[in-house]
PDB file of C-alpha atoms in Angstrom:
ATOM      1  CA  MET X 132      69.413 -20.839 -33.556  1.00 70.00           C
ATOM      2  CA  THR X 133      66.913 -18.340 -33.787  1.00 89.00           C
ATOM      3  CA  LEU X 134      65.661 -16.945 -37.076  1.00 97.00           C
ATOM      4  CA  PRO X 135      65.232 -13.216 -37.323  1.00 97.00           C
ATOM      5  CA  ALA X 136      61.822 -11.782 -38.252  1.00 98.00           C
ATOM      6  CA  LEU X 137      61.534  -9.361 -41.609  1.00 98.00           C
ATOM      7  CA  PHE X 138      60.062  -6.153 -42.863  1.00 98.00           C
ATOM      8  CA  VAL X 139      60.144  -6.969 -46.796  1.00 98.00           C
ATOM      9  CA  ALA X 140      58.701  -4.048 -49.396  1.00 98.00           C
ATOM     10  CA  HIS X 141      56.593  -6.260 -51.873  1.00 98.00           C
ATOM     11  CA  GLY X 142      56.427  -3.443 -54.255  1.00 96.00           C
ATOM     12  CA  SER X 143      54.381  -3.999 -57.430  1.00 96.00           C
ATOM     13  CA  PRO X 144      53.324  -7.253 -58.377  1.00 97.00           C
ATOM     14  CA  MET X 145      55.657  -7.079 -61.196  1.00 97.00           C
ATOM     15  CA  LEU X 146      58.306  -8.177 -58.564  1.00 98.00           C
ATOM     16  CA  ALA X 147      57.141 -11.608 -59.742  1.00 98.00           C
ATOM     17  CA  LEU X 148      58.737 -11.439 -62.929  1.00 98.00           C
ATOM     18  CA  GLU X 149      61.169  -8.623 -62.819  1.00 97.00           C
ATOM     19  CA  ASP X 150      64.969  -9.122 -62.799  1.00 97.00           C
ATOM     20  CA  HIS X 151      66.804  -6.328 -61.175  1.00 97.00           C
ATOM     21  CA  GLU X 152      68.789  -5.623 -57.939  1.00 97.00           C
ATOM     22  CA  TYR X 153      66.170  -5.956 -55.335  1.00 98.00           C
ATOM     23  CA  SER X 154      64.491  -8.934 -57.092  1.00 98.00           C
ATOM     24  CA  ARG X 155      68.145 -10.678 -56.873  1.00 98.00           C
ATOM     25  CA  PHE X 156      68.644  -9.435 -53.261  1.00 98.00           C
ATOM     26  CA  LEU X 157      65.291 -11.275 -52.308  1.00 98.00           C
ATOM     27  CA  GLU X 158      66.551 -14.816 -54.325  1.00 98.00           C
ATOM     28  CA  THR X 159      70.111 -14.476 -52.579  1.00 98.00           C
ATOM     29  CA  LEU X 160      68.381 -13.599 -48.900  1.00 98.00           C
ATOM     30  CA  GLY X 161      66.131 -16.968 -49.250  1.00 98.00           C
ATOM     31  CA  ARG X 162      69.445 -18.919 -49.997  1.00 97.00           C
ATOM     32  CA  GLU X 163      71.369 -17.308 -47.345  1.00 97.00           C
ATOM     33  CA  LEU X 164      69.003 -17.650 -44.440  1.00 97.00           C
ATOM     34  CA  PRO X 165      68.637 -20.874 -42.383  1.00 96.00           C
ATOM     35  CA  ALA X 166      65.995 -23.014 -44.208  1.00 96.00           C
ATOM     36  CA  PRO X 167      62.952 -22.327 -42.132  1.00 98.00           C
ATOM     37  CA  GLU X 168      60.139 -25.047 -40.981  1.00 97.00           C
ATOM     38  CA  ALA X 169      57.608 -22.631 -41.833  1.00 98.00           C
ATOM     39  CA  ILE X 170      56.821 -18.919 -42.709  1.00 98.00           C
ATOM     40  CA  VAL X 171      54.411 -16.831 -41.278  1.00 98.00           C
ATOM     41  CA  VAL X 172      53.569 -13.429 -43.172  1.00 99.00           C
ATOM     42  CA  PHE X 173      51.676 -10.514 -41.873  1.00 99.00           C
ATOM     43  CA  SER X 174      50.452  -9.016 -45.435  1.00 98.00           C
ATOM     44  CA  ALA X 175      49.386  -5.449 -46.265  1.00 98.00           C
ATOM     45  CA  HIS X 176      46.895  -6.718 -48.582  1.00 98.00           C
ATOM     46  CA  TRP X 177      44.634  -8.782 -45.610  1.00 98.00           C
ATOM     47  CA  ASP X 178      43.418  -5.823 -43.785  1.00 98.00           C
ATOM     48  CA  SER X 179      40.817  -6.609 -41.398  1.00 98.00           C
ATOM     49  CA  PRO X 180      39.371  -5.802 -37.907  1.00 97.00           C
ATOM     50  CA  GLU X 181      39.376  -9.290 -36.588  1.00 96.00           C
ATOM     51  CA  GLN X 182      43.069 -10.657 -36.705  1.00 98.00           C
ATOM     52  CA  SER X 183      42.489 -13.453 -38.994  1.00 98.00           C
ATOM     53  CA  MET X 184      44.730 -16.325 -39.592  1.00 98.00           C
ATOM     54  CA  THR X 185      44.760 -18.859 -43.226  1.00 98.00           C
ATOM     55  CA  VAL X 186      44.269 -22.407 -42.113  1.00 98.00           C
ATOM     56  CA  ASP X 187      44.437 -24.239 -45.254  1.00 97.00           C
ATOM     57  CA  GLU X 188      45.722 -27.678 -45.853  1.00 97.00           C
ATOM     58  CA  SER X 189      47.421 -25.911 -49.348  1.00 97.00           C
ATOM     59  CA  HIS X 190      46.803 -22.506 -50.706  1.00 98.00           C
ATOM     60  CA  ASP X 191      45.425 -21.387 -53.819  1.00 97.00           C
ATOM     61  CA  THR X 192      47.433 -18.256 -55.874  1.00 98.00           C
ATOM     62  CA  MET X 193      45.544 -14.930 -55.323  1.00 98.00           C
ATOM     63  CA  HIS X 194      45.678 -12.279 -58.469  1.00 98.00           C
ATOM     64  CA  ASP X 195      44.348  -9.501 -56.488  1.00 97.00           C
ATOM     65  CA  PHE X 196      45.396  -7.075 -59.009  1.00 96.00           C
ATOM     66  CA  TYR X 197      44.204  -5.684 -62.206  1.00 95.00           C
ATOM     67  CA  GLY X 198      45.796  -4.331 -65.671  1.00 95.00           C
ATOM     68  CA  PHE X 199      49.199  -6.276 -65.322  1.00 96.00           C
ATOM     69  CA  PRO X 200      50.494  -8.639 -68.352  1.00 96.00           C
ATOM     70  CA  ASP X 201      48.994 -11.924 -68.880  1.00 97.00           C
ATOM     71  CA  ALA X 202      51.811 -13.946 -67.623  1.00 97.00           C
ATOM     72  CA  MET X 203      50.988 -12.541 -64.389  1.00 97.00           C
ATOM     73  CA  TYR X 204      47.492 -14.231 -64.001  1.00 98.00           C
ATOM     74  CA  GLU X 205      49.416 -17.493 -64.928  1.00 98.00           C
ATOM     75  CA  LEU X 206      51.870 -17.775 -62.140  1.00 98.00           C
ATOM     76  CA  ARG X 207      50.902 -19.834 -59.250  1.00 98.00           C
ATOM     77  CA  TYR X 208      52.573 -20.224 -55.553  1.00 98.00           C
ATOM     78  CA  PRO X 209      51.027 -23.526 -54.764  1.00 97.00           C
ATOM     79  CA  ALA X 210      52.594 -23.763 -50.727  1.00 98.00           C
ATOM     80  CA  LYS X 211      51.039 -25.622 -48.131  1.00 98.00           C
ATOM     81  CA  GLY X 212      49.720 -24.762 -45.337  1.00 98.00           C
ATOM     82  CA  SER X 213      50.486 -26.163 -41.510  1.00 98.00           C
ATOM     83  CA  ALA X 214      48.088 -27.321 -39.170  1.00 98.00           C
ATOM     84  CA  ALA X 215      50.798 -27.638 -36.260  1.00 97.00           C
ATOM     85  CA  VAL X 216      51.842 -23.956 -36.635  1.00 98.00           C
ATOM     86  CA  THR X 217      48.456 -22.575 -37.137  1.00 98.00           C
ATOM     87  CA  GLN X 218      47.545 -24.379 -34.071  1.00 98.00           C
ATOM     88  CA  ARG X 219      50.708 -22.945 -32.437  1.00 98.00           C
ATOM     89  CA  ILE X 220      49.923 -19.528 -33.219  1.00 98.00           C
ATOM     90  CA  ALA X 221      45.984 -20.030 -31.979  1.00 98.00           C
ATOM     91  CA  SER X 222      47.403 -21.120 -29.050  1.00 98.00           C
ATOM     92  CA  LEU X 223      49.723 -17.966 -28.341  1.00 98.00           C
ATOM     93  CA  PHE X 224      46.893 -15.330 -29.728  1.00 98.00           C
ATOM     94  CA  GLU X 225      44.419 -17.361 -26.759  1.00 98.00           C
ATOM     95  CA  ALA X 226      47.320 -16.524 -24.139  1.00 98.00           C
ATOM     96  CA  GLY X 227      47.391 -12.478 -25.100  1.00 97.00           C
ATOM     97  CA  ASN X 228      43.991 -12.530 -25.194  1.00 98.00           C
ATOM     98  CA  LEU X 229      43.557 -11.433 -28.521  1.00 98.00           C
ATOM     99  CA  HIS X 230      40.590 -12.980 -30.606  1.00 97.00           C
ATOM    100  CA  TYR X 231      41.365 -14.579 -33.778  1.00 97.00           C
ATOM    101  CA  GLU X 232      39.493 -15.647 -36.946  1.00 97.00           C
ATOM    102  CA  PRO X 233      40.521 -19.253 -38.802  1.00 98.00           C
ATOM    103  CA  VAL X 234      39.768 -18.590 -42.530  1.00 98.00           C
ATOM    104  CA  LEU X 235      39.761 -21.215 -45.053  1.00 97.00           C
ATOM    105  CA  GLY X 236      39.759 -20.967 -48.818  1.00 97.00           C
ATOM    106  CA  ARG X 237      41.109 -17.356 -49.041  1.00 97.00           C
ATOM    107  CA  GLY X 238      44.501 -18.103 -50.711  1.00 98.00           C
ATOM    108  CA  LEU X 239      47.929 -16.263 -50.320  1.00 98.00           C
ATOM    109  CA  ASP X 240      47.165 -12.913 -51.553  1.00 98.00           C
ATOM    110  CA  HIS X 241      50.253 -11.033 -53.631  1.00 98.00           C
ATOM    111  CA  GLY X 242      51.778  -9.128 -50.295  1.00 98.00           C
ATOM    112  CA  ALA X 243      52.720 -12.786 -49.337  1.00 98.00           C
ATOM    113  CA  TRP X 244      53.531 -15.181 -52.600  1.00 98.00           C
ATOM    114  CA  VAL X 245      55.026 -12.304 -54.714  1.00 98.00           C
ATOM    115  CA  ILE X 246      58.248 -12.259 -52.470  1.00 98.00           C
ATOM    116  CA  LEU X 247      58.037 -15.490 -51.169  1.00 98.00           C
ATOM    117  CA  SER X 248      58.285 -16.592 -55.174  1.00 98.00           C
ATOM    118  CA  LYS X 249      61.389 -15.148 -54.953  1.00 98.00           C
ATOM    119  CA  MET X 250      62.849 -15.914 -51.697  1.00 98.00           C
ATOM    120  CA  TYR X 251      61.957 -19.666 -52.072  1.00 98.00           C
ATOM    121  CA  PRO X 252      60.294 -20.574 -55.359  1.00 98.00           C
ATOM    122  CA  ASN X 253      59.995 -23.994 -55.015  1.00 98.00           C
ATOM    123  CA  ALA X 254      56.959 -23.273 -52.743  1.00 98.00           C
ATOM    124  CA  ASP X 255      58.171 -26.282 -50.651  1.00 98.00           C
ATOM    125  CA  ILE X 256      57.645 -24.179 -47.203  1.00 98.00           C
ATOM    126  CA  PRO X 257      54.774 -24.470 -45.650  1.00 98.00           C
ATOM    127  CA  VAL X 258      52.961 -20.597 -44.956  1.00 98.00           C
ATOM    128  CA  ILE X 259      50.625 -19.457 -42.958  1.00 98.00           C
ATOM    129  CA  GLU X 260      49.007 -15.714 -43.638  1.00 98.00           C
ATOM    130  CA  LEU X 261      47.981 -13.420 -41.268  1.00 98.00           C
ATOM    131  CA  SER X 262      45.761 -10.191 -41.209  1.00 98.00           C
ATOM    132  CA  VAL X 263      46.883  -6.808 -40.016  1.00 98.00           C
ATOM    133  CA  ASP X 264      44.648  -4.257 -38.849  1.00 98.00           C
ATOM    134  CA  SER X 265      45.419  -0.802 -39.973  1.00 98.00           C
ATOM    135  CA  ARG X 266      43.392   0.729 -37.657  1.00 97.00           C
ATOM    136  CA  ARG X 267      44.929  -0.265 -34.484  1.00 98.00           C
ATOM    137  CA  SER X 268      47.833   1.827 -32.980  1.00 98.00           C
ATOM    138  CA  PRO X 269      51.184   0.871 -33.702  1.00 98.00           C
ATOM    139  CA  GLU X 270      51.810   0.060 -29.996  1.00 98.00           C
ATOM    140  CA  GLU X 271      48.965  -2.860 -30.801  1.00 98.00           C
ATOM    141  CA  GLN X 272      50.384  -3.974 -34.204  1.00 98.00           C
ATOM    142  CA  TYR X 273      53.668  -4.536 -32.328  1.00 98.00           C
ATOM    143  CA  ALA X 274      52.501  -6.140 -29.376  1.00 98.00           C
ATOM    144  CA  ILE X 275      50.528  -8.464 -31.478  1.00 98.00           C
ATOM    145  CA  GLY X 276      53.705  -9.329 -33.160  1.00 98.00           C
ATOM    146  CA  ALA X 277      55.441  -9.767 -29.705  1.00 98.00           C
ATOM    147  CA  MET X 278      52.940 -12.553 -29.104  1.00 98.00           C
ATOM    148  CA  LEU X 279      54.652 -15.097 -32.050  1.00 98.00           C
ATOM    149  CA  LYS X 280      58.173 -13.986 -31.065  1.00 97.00           C
ATOM    150  CA  GLU X 281      59.032 -17.388 -29.589  1.00 96.00           C
ATOM    151  CA  LEU X 282      57.844 -19.049 -32.630  1.00 98.00           C
ATOM    152  CA  ARG X 283      61.365 -17.791 -34.397  1.00 97.00           C
ATOM    153  CA  GLN X 284      62.660 -20.079 -31.617  1.00 95.00           C
ATOM    154  CA  ASP X 285      60.927 -22.683 -33.399  1.00 95.00           C
ATOM    155  CA  ASN X 286      62.818 -21.902 -36.876  1.00 96.00           C
ATOM    156  CA  VAL X 287      59.625 -20.264 -38.182  1.00 98.00           C
ATOM    157  CA  LEU X 288      60.161 -17.213 -40.015  1.00 98.00           C
ATOM    158  CA  ILE X 289      57.987 -14.329 -39.633  1.00 98.00           C
ATOM    159  CA  ILE X 290      57.618 -11.673 -42.265  1.00 99.00           C
ATOM    160  CA  GLY X 291      55.621  -8.297 -42.141  1.00 98.00           C
ATOM    161  CA  SER X 292      55.002  -7.475 -45.952  1.00 98.00           C
ATOM    162  CA  GLY X 293      54.260  -3.911 -46.928  1.00 98.00           C
ATOM    163  CA  GLY X 294      56.004  -0.597 -48.191  1.00 98.00           C
ATOM    164  CA  LEU X 295      57.411   2.130 -45.862  1.00 98.00           C
ATOM    165  CA  VAL X 296      56.953   4.354 -48.762  1.00 98.00           C
ATOM    166  CA  HIS X 297      53.840   3.340 -50.794  1.00 96.00           C
ATOM    167  CA  ASN X 298      51.789   5.772 -52.359  1.00 95.00           C
ATOM    168  CA  LEU X 299      50.662   5.041 -55.861  1.00 91.00           C
ATOM    169  CA  ARG X 300      49.431   8.404 -56.264  1.00 92.00           C
ATOM    170  CA  LEU X 301      52.871  10.004 -56.178  1.00 92.00           C
ATOM    171  CA  ILE X 302      54.820   7.374 -58.232  1.00 92.00           C
ATOM    172  CA  SER X 303      56.739   8.336 -61.395  1.00 92.00           C
ATOM    173  CA  GLN X 304      58.535   7.256 -64.694  1.00 87.00           C
ATOM    174  CA  THR X 305      61.931   7.238 -63.446  1.00 84.00           C
ATOM    175  CA  ASP X 306      63.975   4.937 -60.744  1.00 76.00           C
ATOM    176  CA  GLU X 307      65.733   8.372 -59.612  1.00 91.00           C
ATOM    177  CA  PRO X 308      64.547   8.447 -55.833  1.00 96.00           C
ATOM    178  CA  GLU X 309      62.560  11.507 -54.877  1.00 96.00           C
ATOM    179  CA  ALA X 310      64.156  13.177 -52.341  1.00 97.00           C
ATOM    180  CA  TRP X 311      61.115  13.444 -50.044  1.00 98.00           C
ATOM    181  CA  ALA X 312      60.873   9.577 -49.645  1.00 98.00           C
ATOM    182  CA  VAL X 313      64.829   8.954 -49.070  1.00 98.00           C
ATOM    183  CA  GLU X 314      64.310  11.720 -46.154  1.00 98.00           C
ATOM    184  CA  PHE X 315      61.377   9.541 -44.710  1.00 98.00           C
ATOM    185  CA  ASP X 316      63.104   6.324 -45.447  1.00 98.00           C
ATOM    186  CA  GLU X 317      66.543   7.612 -43.450  1.00 98.00           C
ATOM    187  CA  TRP X 318      64.385   9.135 -40.955  1.00 98.00           C
ATOM    188  CA  ILE X 319      62.774   5.408 -40.247  1.00 98.00           C
ATOM    189  CA  ALA X 320      66.226   3.971 -40.539  1.00 98.00           C
ATOM    190  CA  ARG X 321      67.863   6.151 -38.100  1.00 98.00           C
ATOM    191  CA  ASN X 322      65.285   4.928 -35.238  1.00 98.00           C
ATOM    192  CA  LEU X 323      64.890   1.640 -36.195  1.00 98.00           C
ATOM    193  CA  GLU X 324      69.031   0.914 -35.534  1.00 98.00           C
ATOM    194  CA  THR X 325      68.377   2.762 -32.116  1.00 98.00           C
ATOM    195  CA  TRP X 326      64.878   0.962 -31.546  1.00 98.00           C
ATOM    196  CA  ASN X 327      63.383   4.036 -30.613  1.00 98.00           C
ATOM    197  CA  LEU X 328      59.860   3.000 -30.110  1.00 98.00           C
ATOM    198  CA  LYS X 329      58.714   6.507 -28.860  1.00 98.00           C
ATOM    199  CA  GLU X 330      60.019   8.159 -32.256  1.00 98.00           C
ATOM    200  CA  LEU X 331      58.295   5.021 -34.612  1.00 98.00           C
ATOM    201  CA  PHE X 332      55.220   5.192 -32.731  1.00 98.00           C
ATOM    202  CA  ASN X 333      54.557   8.191 -33.826  1.00 98.00           C
ATOM    203  CA  TYR X 334      56.095   8.429 -37.247  1.00 98.00           C
ATOM    204  CA  ASP X 335      52.856  10.186 -38.669  1.00 97.00           C
ATOM    205  CA  LYS X 336      53.410  13.550 -36.408  1.00 97.00           C
ATOM    206  CA  LYS X 337      57.247  13.120 -36.103  1.00 98.00           C
ATOM    207  CA  ALA X 338      58.470  11.643 -39.401  1.00 98.00           C
ATOM    208  CA  PRO X 339      59.584  14.176 -42.386  1.00 98.00           C
ATOM    209  CA  HIS X 340      56.971  14.050 -45.383  1.00 98.00           C
ATOM    210  CA  ALA X 341      55.206  11.231 -42.993  1.00 98.00           C
ATOM    211  CA  ARG X 342      51.831  12.072 -45.387  1.00 97.00           C
ATOM    212  CA  GLU X 343      53.472  11.756 -48.261  1.00 97.00           C
ATOM    213  CA  ALA X 344      55.300   8.656 -47.558  1.00 98.00           C
ATOM    214  CA  VAL X 345      52.274   7.008 -45.788  1.00 98.00           C
ATOM    215  CA  PRO X 346      49.116   8.593 -46.725  1.00 97.00           C
ATOM    216  CA  SER X 347      45.881   8.267 -45.066  1.00 94.00           C
ATOM    217  CA  TYR X 348      44.631   5.552 -47.231  1.00 94.00           C
ATOM    218  CA  GLY X 349      47.544   3.580 -47.328  1.00 94.00           C
ATOM    219  CA  THR X 350      48.548   3.076 -43.688  1.00 98.00           C
ATOM    220  CA  GLU X 351      47.859  -0.923 -44.109  1.00 98.00           C
ATOM    221  CA  HIS X 352      51.281  -1.269 -45.879  1.00 98.00           C
ATOM    222  CA  PHE X 353      53.471   0.785 -43.254  1.00 98.00           C
ATOM    223  CA  ALA X 354      51.852  -1.773 -40.633  1.00 98.00           C
ATOM    224  CA  PRO X 355      53.798  -4.874 -41.409  1.00 98.00           C
ATOM    225  CA  LEU X 356      57.035  -2.960 -39.823  1.00 98.00           C
ATOM    226  CA  PHE X 357      55.533  -2.885 -36.069  1.00 98.00           C
ATOM    227  CA  TYR X 358      53.983  -6.376 -36.318  1.00 98.00           C
ATOM    228  CA  ALA X 359      57.977  -7.704 -37.499  1.00 98.00           C
ATOM    229  CA  MET X 360      59.560  -5.598 -35.240  1.00 98.00           C
ATOM    230  CA  GLY X 361      57.490  -6.887 -32.209  1.00 98.00           C
ATOM    231  CA  ALA X 362      58.092 -10.779 -33.649  1.00 98.00           C
ATOM    232  CA  ALA X 363      61.697  -9.507 -32.248  1.00 98.00           C
ATOM    233  CA  SER X 364      60.979  -7.363 -29.518  1.00 97.00           C
ATOM    234  CA  ASP X 365      62.807  -9.345 -27.279  1.00 94.00           C
ATOM    235  CA  GLU X 366      66.459  -8.810 -28.831  1.00 96.00           C
ATOM    236  CA  ALA X 367      65.446  -5.247 -30.060  1.00 95.00           C
ATOM    237  CA  LYS X 368      68.182  -4.673 -32.950  1.00 97.00           C
ATOM    238  CA  ALA X 369      67.495  -3.956 -36.649  1.00 98.00           C
ATOM    239  CA  LYS X 370      69.630  -4.006 -39.682  1.00 98.00           C
ATOM    240  CA  ARG X 371      68.727  -2.795 -42.876  1.00 98.00           C
ATOM    241  CA  LEU X 372      69.772  -4.971 -45.830  1.00 98.00           C
ATOM    242  CA  ILE X 373      68.882  -3.173 -48.883  1.00 98.00           C
ATOM    243  CA  GLN X 374      67.520   0.109 -50.077  1.00 98.00           C
ATOM    244  CA  THR X 375      66.638   0.490 -53.630  1.00 97.00           C
ATOM    245  CA  TYR X 376      63.420   2.675 -55.401  1.00 97.00           C
ATOM    246  CA  GLN X 377      61.231   2.368 -58.199  1.00 96.00           C
ATOM    247  CA  TYR X 378      58.789   4.735 -60.180  1.00 96.00           C
ATOM    248  CA  GLY X 379      60.409   7.667 -58.226  1.00 96.00           C
ATOM    249  CA  SER X 380      59.147   6.994 -54.640  1.00 96.00           C
ATOM    250  CA  LEU X 381      58.388   2.983 -54.201  1.00 97.00           C
ATOM    251  CA  SER X 382      60.717   2.174 -51.493  1.00 97.00           C
ATOM    252  CA  LEU X 383      61.904  -1.251 -51.814  1.00 98.00           C
ATOM    253  CA  ASN X 384      63.914  -2.098 -48.852  1.00 98.00           C
ATOM    254  CA  CYS X 385      64.371  -5.153 -46.428  1.00 98.00           C
ATOM    255  CA  TRP X 386      64.636  -4.820 -42.639  1.00 98.00           C
ATOM    256  CA  MET X 387      66.086  -7.410 -40.437  1.00 98.00           C
ATOM    257  CA  PHE X 388      64.920  -7.870 -36.817  1.00 98.00           C
ATOM    258  CA  GLY X 389      67.107  -9.889 -34.524  1.00 96.00           C
ATOM    259  CA  GLY X 390      68.301 -13.256 -34.986  1.00 83.00           C
ATOM    260  CA  SER X 391      70.996 -15.252 -33.637  1.00 60.00           C
TER     261      SER X 391
END
């Protein structure tokens, strides 16, 4: 069996404590997917010009956010790393002529551990976190993800964690979705379902409301989509598993790529 790759919107850090349709969906998804041997997460909250990778035997939990309830800072996700998987990733990056930086002692940021705490609450599956580079073109991000596609055949789950509509300056106090956010998400959906790379790679020029949905200061949240797609480029099929919204325009969705 080949595992799918996933794009998972991580929303607000409060997702770790919330109980609603999207949080329950993630809990169910973790139970329904075949149990992976390891999980690789491209996180929007590790934006680096150097391709970086955690190489720890075990991970600390980063509380890389401010102004949240005390309970958020008490949460821990003590997942282990995997030397075997990091070595495999290193060899694939080297084969793709991609320079990478092994990083010790960083911990898992909330882009990784918040969603994993819902999907795999026991923290008993090894996790390797990878950085994204928002300055790279979508084509380059996709190509880096594609370097890792064969990991899926070895029962490794690859996740891109970010947000398709993620503009904190435009959020409101209602969960009723803003029309512009829905229009952007639906444009993305149509082009994902047809694997239209020409349109998707030019989403910033082609998609309606792209500037509002993916502001110039927040492209790192959109980038994980292309890394996750690349990891399933051998199958080139996409399925949206859920679509909800918080705060008017904060898009909470999950896309599954490939998997057989």
